[in-house]
Tab-separated table of C-alpha atoms and ligand atoms in Angstrom:
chain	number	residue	atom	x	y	z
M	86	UNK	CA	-36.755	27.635	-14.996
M	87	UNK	CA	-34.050	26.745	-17.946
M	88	UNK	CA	-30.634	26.274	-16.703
M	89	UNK	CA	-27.864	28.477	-18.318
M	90	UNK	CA	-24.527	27.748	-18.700
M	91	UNK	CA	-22.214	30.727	-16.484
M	92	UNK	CA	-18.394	30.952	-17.197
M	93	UNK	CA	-16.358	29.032	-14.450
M	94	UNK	CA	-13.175	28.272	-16.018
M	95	UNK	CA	-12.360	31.001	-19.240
M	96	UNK	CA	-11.507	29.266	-22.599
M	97	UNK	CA	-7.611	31.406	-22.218
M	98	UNK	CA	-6.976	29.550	-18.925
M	99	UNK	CA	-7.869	26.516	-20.004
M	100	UNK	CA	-5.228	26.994	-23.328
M	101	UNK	CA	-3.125	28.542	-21.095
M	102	UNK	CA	-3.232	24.962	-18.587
M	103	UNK	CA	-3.360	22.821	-21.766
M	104	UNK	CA	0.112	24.104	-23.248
M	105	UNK	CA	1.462	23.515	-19.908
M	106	UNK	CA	0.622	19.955	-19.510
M	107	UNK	CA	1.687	19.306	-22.954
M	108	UNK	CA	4.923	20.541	-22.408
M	109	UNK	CA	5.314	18.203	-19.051
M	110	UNK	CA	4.187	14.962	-21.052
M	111	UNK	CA	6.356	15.527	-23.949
M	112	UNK	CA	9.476	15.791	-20.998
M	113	UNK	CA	8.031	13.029	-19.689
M	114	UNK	CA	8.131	10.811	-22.357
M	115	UNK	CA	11.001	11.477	-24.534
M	116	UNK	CA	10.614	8.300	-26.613
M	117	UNK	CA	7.122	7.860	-28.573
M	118	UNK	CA	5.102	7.253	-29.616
M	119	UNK	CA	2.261	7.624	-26.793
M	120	UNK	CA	-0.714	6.353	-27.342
M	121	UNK	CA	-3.180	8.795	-26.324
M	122	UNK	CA	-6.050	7.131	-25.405
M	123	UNK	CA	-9.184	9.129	-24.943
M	124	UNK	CA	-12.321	8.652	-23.158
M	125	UNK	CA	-15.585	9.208	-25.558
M	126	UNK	CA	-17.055	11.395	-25.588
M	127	UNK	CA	-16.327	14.587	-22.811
M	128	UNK	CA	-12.364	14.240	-23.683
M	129	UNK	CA	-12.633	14.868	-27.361
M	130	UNK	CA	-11.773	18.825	-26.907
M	131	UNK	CA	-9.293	17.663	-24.410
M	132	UNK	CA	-7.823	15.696	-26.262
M	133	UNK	CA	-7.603	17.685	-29.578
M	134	UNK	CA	-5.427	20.054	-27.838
M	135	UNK	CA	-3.408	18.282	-25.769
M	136	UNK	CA	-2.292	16.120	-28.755
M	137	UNK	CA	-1.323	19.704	-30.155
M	138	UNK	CA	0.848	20.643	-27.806
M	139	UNK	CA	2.725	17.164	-26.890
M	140	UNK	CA	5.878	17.335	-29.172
M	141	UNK	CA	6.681	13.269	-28.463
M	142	UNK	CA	5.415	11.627	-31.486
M	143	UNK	CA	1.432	10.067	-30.587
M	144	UNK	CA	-1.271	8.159	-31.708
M	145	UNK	CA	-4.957	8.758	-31.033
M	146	UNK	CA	-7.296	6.329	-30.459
M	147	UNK	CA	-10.702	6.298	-28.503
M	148	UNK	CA	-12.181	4.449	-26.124
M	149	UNK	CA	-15.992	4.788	-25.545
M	150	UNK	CA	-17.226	4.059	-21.161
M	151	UNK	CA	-20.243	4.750	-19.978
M	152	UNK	CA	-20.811	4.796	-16.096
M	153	UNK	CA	-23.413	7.657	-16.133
M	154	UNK	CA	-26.722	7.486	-17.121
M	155	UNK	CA	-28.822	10.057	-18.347
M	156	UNK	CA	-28.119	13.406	-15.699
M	157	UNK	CA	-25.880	14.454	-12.945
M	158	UNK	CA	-26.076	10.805	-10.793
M	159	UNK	CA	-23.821	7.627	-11.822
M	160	UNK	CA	-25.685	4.658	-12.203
M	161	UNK	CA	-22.777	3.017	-10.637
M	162	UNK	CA	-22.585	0.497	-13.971
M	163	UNK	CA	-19.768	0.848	-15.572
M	164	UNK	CA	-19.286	-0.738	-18.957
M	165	UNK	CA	-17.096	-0.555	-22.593
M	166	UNK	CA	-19.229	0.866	-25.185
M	167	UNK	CA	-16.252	1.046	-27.619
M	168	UNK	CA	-13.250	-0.594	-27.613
M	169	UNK	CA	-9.465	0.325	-29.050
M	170	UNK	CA	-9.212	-1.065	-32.155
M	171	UNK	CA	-5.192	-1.664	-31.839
M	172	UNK	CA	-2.634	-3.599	-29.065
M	173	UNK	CA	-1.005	-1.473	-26.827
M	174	UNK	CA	1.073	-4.350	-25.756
M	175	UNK	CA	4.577	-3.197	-24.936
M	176	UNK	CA	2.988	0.317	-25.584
M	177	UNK	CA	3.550	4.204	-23.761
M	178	UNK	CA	-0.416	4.318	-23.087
M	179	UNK	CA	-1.889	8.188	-21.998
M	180	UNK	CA	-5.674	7.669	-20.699
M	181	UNK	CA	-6.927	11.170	-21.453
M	182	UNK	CA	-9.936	11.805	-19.831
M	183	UNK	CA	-11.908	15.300	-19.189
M	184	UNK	CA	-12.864	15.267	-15.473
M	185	UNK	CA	-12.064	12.521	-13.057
M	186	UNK	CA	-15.606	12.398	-10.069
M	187	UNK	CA	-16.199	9.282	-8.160
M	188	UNK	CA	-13.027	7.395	-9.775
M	189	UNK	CA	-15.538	4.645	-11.025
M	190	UNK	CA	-14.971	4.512	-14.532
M	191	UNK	CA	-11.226	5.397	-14.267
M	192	UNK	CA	-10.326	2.575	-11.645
M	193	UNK	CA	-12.602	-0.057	-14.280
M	194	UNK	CA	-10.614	1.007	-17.673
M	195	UNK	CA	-7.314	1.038	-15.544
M	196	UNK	CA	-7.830	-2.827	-14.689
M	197	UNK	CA	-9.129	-3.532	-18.383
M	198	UNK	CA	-6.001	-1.858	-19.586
M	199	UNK	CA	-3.347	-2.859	-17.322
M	200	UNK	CA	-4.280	-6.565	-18.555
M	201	UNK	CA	-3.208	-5.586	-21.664
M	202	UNK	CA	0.271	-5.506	-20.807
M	203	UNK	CA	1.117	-1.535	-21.884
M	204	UNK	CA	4.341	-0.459	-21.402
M	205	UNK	CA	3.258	2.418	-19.190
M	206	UNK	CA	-0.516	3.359	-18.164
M	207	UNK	CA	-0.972	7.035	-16.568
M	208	UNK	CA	-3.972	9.170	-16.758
M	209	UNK	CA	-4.566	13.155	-17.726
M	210	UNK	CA	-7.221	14.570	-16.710
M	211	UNK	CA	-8.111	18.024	-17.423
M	212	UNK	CA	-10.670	18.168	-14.194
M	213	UNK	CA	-10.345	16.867	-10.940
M	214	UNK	CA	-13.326	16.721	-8.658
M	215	UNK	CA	-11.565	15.589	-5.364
M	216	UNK	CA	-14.132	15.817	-2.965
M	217	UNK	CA	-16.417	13.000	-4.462
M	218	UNK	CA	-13.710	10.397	-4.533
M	219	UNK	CA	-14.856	7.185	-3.872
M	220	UNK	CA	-12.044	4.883	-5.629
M	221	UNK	CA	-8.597	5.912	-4.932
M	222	UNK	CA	-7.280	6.465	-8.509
M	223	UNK	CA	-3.488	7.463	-9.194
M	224	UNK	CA	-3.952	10.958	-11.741
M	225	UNK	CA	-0.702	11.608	-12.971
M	226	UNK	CA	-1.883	15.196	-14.816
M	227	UNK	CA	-4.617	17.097	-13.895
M	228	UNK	CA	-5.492	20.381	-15.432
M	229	UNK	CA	-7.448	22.138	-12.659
M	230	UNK	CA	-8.740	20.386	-9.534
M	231	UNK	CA	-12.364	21.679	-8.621
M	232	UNK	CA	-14.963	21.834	-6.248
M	233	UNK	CA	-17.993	19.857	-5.806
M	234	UNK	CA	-20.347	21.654	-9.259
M	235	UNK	CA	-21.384	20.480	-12.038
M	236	UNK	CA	-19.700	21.682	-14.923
M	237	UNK	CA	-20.307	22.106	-18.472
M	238	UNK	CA	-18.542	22.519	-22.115
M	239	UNK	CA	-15.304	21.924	-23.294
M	240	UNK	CA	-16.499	18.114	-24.383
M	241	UNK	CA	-18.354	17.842	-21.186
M	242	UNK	CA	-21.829	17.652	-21.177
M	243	UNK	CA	-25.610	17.599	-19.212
M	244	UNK	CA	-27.975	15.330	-21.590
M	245	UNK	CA	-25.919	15.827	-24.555
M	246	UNK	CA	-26.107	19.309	-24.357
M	247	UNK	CA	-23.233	22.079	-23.981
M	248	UNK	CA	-20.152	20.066	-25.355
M	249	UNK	CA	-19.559	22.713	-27.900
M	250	UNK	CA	-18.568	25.356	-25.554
M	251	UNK	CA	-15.110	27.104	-25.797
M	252	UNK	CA	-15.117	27.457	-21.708
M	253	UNK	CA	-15.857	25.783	-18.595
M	254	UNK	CA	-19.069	26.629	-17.401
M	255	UNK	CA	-21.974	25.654	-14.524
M	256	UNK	CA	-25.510	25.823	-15.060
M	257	UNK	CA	-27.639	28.530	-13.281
M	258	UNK	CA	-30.784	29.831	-13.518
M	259	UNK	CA	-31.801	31.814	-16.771
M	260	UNK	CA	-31.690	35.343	-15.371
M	261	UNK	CA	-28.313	34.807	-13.453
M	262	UNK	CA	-26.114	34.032	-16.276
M	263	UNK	CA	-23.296	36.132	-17.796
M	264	UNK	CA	-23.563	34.543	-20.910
M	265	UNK	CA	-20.450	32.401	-23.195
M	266	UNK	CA	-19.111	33.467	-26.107
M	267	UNK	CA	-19.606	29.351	-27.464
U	931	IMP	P1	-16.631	8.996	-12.337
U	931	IMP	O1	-16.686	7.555	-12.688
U	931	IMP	O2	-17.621	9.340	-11.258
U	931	IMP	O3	-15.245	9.489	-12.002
U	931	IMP	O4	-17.218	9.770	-13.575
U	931	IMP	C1	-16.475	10.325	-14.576
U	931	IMP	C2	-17.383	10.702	-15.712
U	931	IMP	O5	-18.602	11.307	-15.250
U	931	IMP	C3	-16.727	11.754	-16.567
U	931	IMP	O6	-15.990	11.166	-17.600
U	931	IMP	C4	-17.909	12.565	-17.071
U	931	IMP	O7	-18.421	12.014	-18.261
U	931	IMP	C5	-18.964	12.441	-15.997
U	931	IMP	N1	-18.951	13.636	-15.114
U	931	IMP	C6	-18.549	13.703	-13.832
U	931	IMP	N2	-18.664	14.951	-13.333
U	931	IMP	C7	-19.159	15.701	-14.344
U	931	IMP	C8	-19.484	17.103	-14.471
U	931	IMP	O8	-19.352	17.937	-13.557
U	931	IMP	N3	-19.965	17.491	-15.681
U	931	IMP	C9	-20.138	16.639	-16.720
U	931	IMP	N4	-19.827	15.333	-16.658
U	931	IMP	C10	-19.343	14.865	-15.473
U	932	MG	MG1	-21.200	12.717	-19.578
């Protein structure tokens, strides 16, 4: 049976949530700029329109992790595929990251950053999957928190696939879907 992506979370809540937090991070940082620092590649969506709405001057830059292997499961591993390409010694640095699961991969880049000396280190997240915490990680933002499913679009993705969606979605059964509008 192919799997389907259903709508969990609608594209106009997810704007709606986005504006929101980028209105709180721009009181919270009056001074720029931030580096916004985000997480290849299920924050890229994220990311585009958070910068949008965050009126503090920012800079964008990407960091590539990969904890997950192939499917739903971690592999545990966690490891820097693609490191920042600038200092953010002395820096306002925004980890902006599109769900936050076991904690894994945050509570790695958080120890490989903090050694970096930034300024300040927080971390938005659009999704929060509290249940399956297994690292106690401090989340300054979070979009939505969720229950225990696996989601899909908006950056985030199962083998690859999905990313491209405009909502939040989990993946049923062909036959049970409502259908996207992706
Ligand atoms: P953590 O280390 O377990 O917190 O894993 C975080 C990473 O796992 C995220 O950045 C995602 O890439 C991936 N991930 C966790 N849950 C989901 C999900 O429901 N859908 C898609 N990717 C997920
Ligand atoms: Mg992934």
């Amino acid at each position: 049976m192919a799997l389907v992506p259903r709508v969990f979370l609608p594209a106009e809540q997810i704007q709606n949530r986005v504006r929101e937090m980028g209105r709180q991070i721009s009181l919270d940082y009056p001074q720029g700029p931030i580096y916004l620092v985000a997480i290849l590649k299920g924050a890229f969506m994220f990311l585009a329109d958070l910068s949008r709405n965050i009126t503090t001057p920012s800079r964008i830059e990407f960091m590539g992790i990969s904890s997950y292997g192939r499917g739903k499961t971690s592999s545990g591993e966690v490891k820097v595929t693609k490191d920042l390409d600038v200092s953010i010694e002395g820096q306002h640095v925004l980890v902006v990251e599109d769900i936050v699961d076991s904690g894994v991969t945050l509570t790695y880049l958080i120890n490989v950053l903090e050694q970096r000396k930034p300024k300040s280190l927080r971390i938005a997240t659009l999704l929060d999957k509290p249940e399956r915490r297994q690292r106690d990680v401090e989340v300054a933002y979070v979009g939505f928190q969720i229950p225990d499913e696996f989601v899909v679009g908006y950056g985030l993705d199962f083998d690859e696939d999905h990313r491209h969606l405009r909502d939040i979605c989990v993946l049923v059964e062909e036959g049970l879907g409502l259908g996207t509008r992706g």
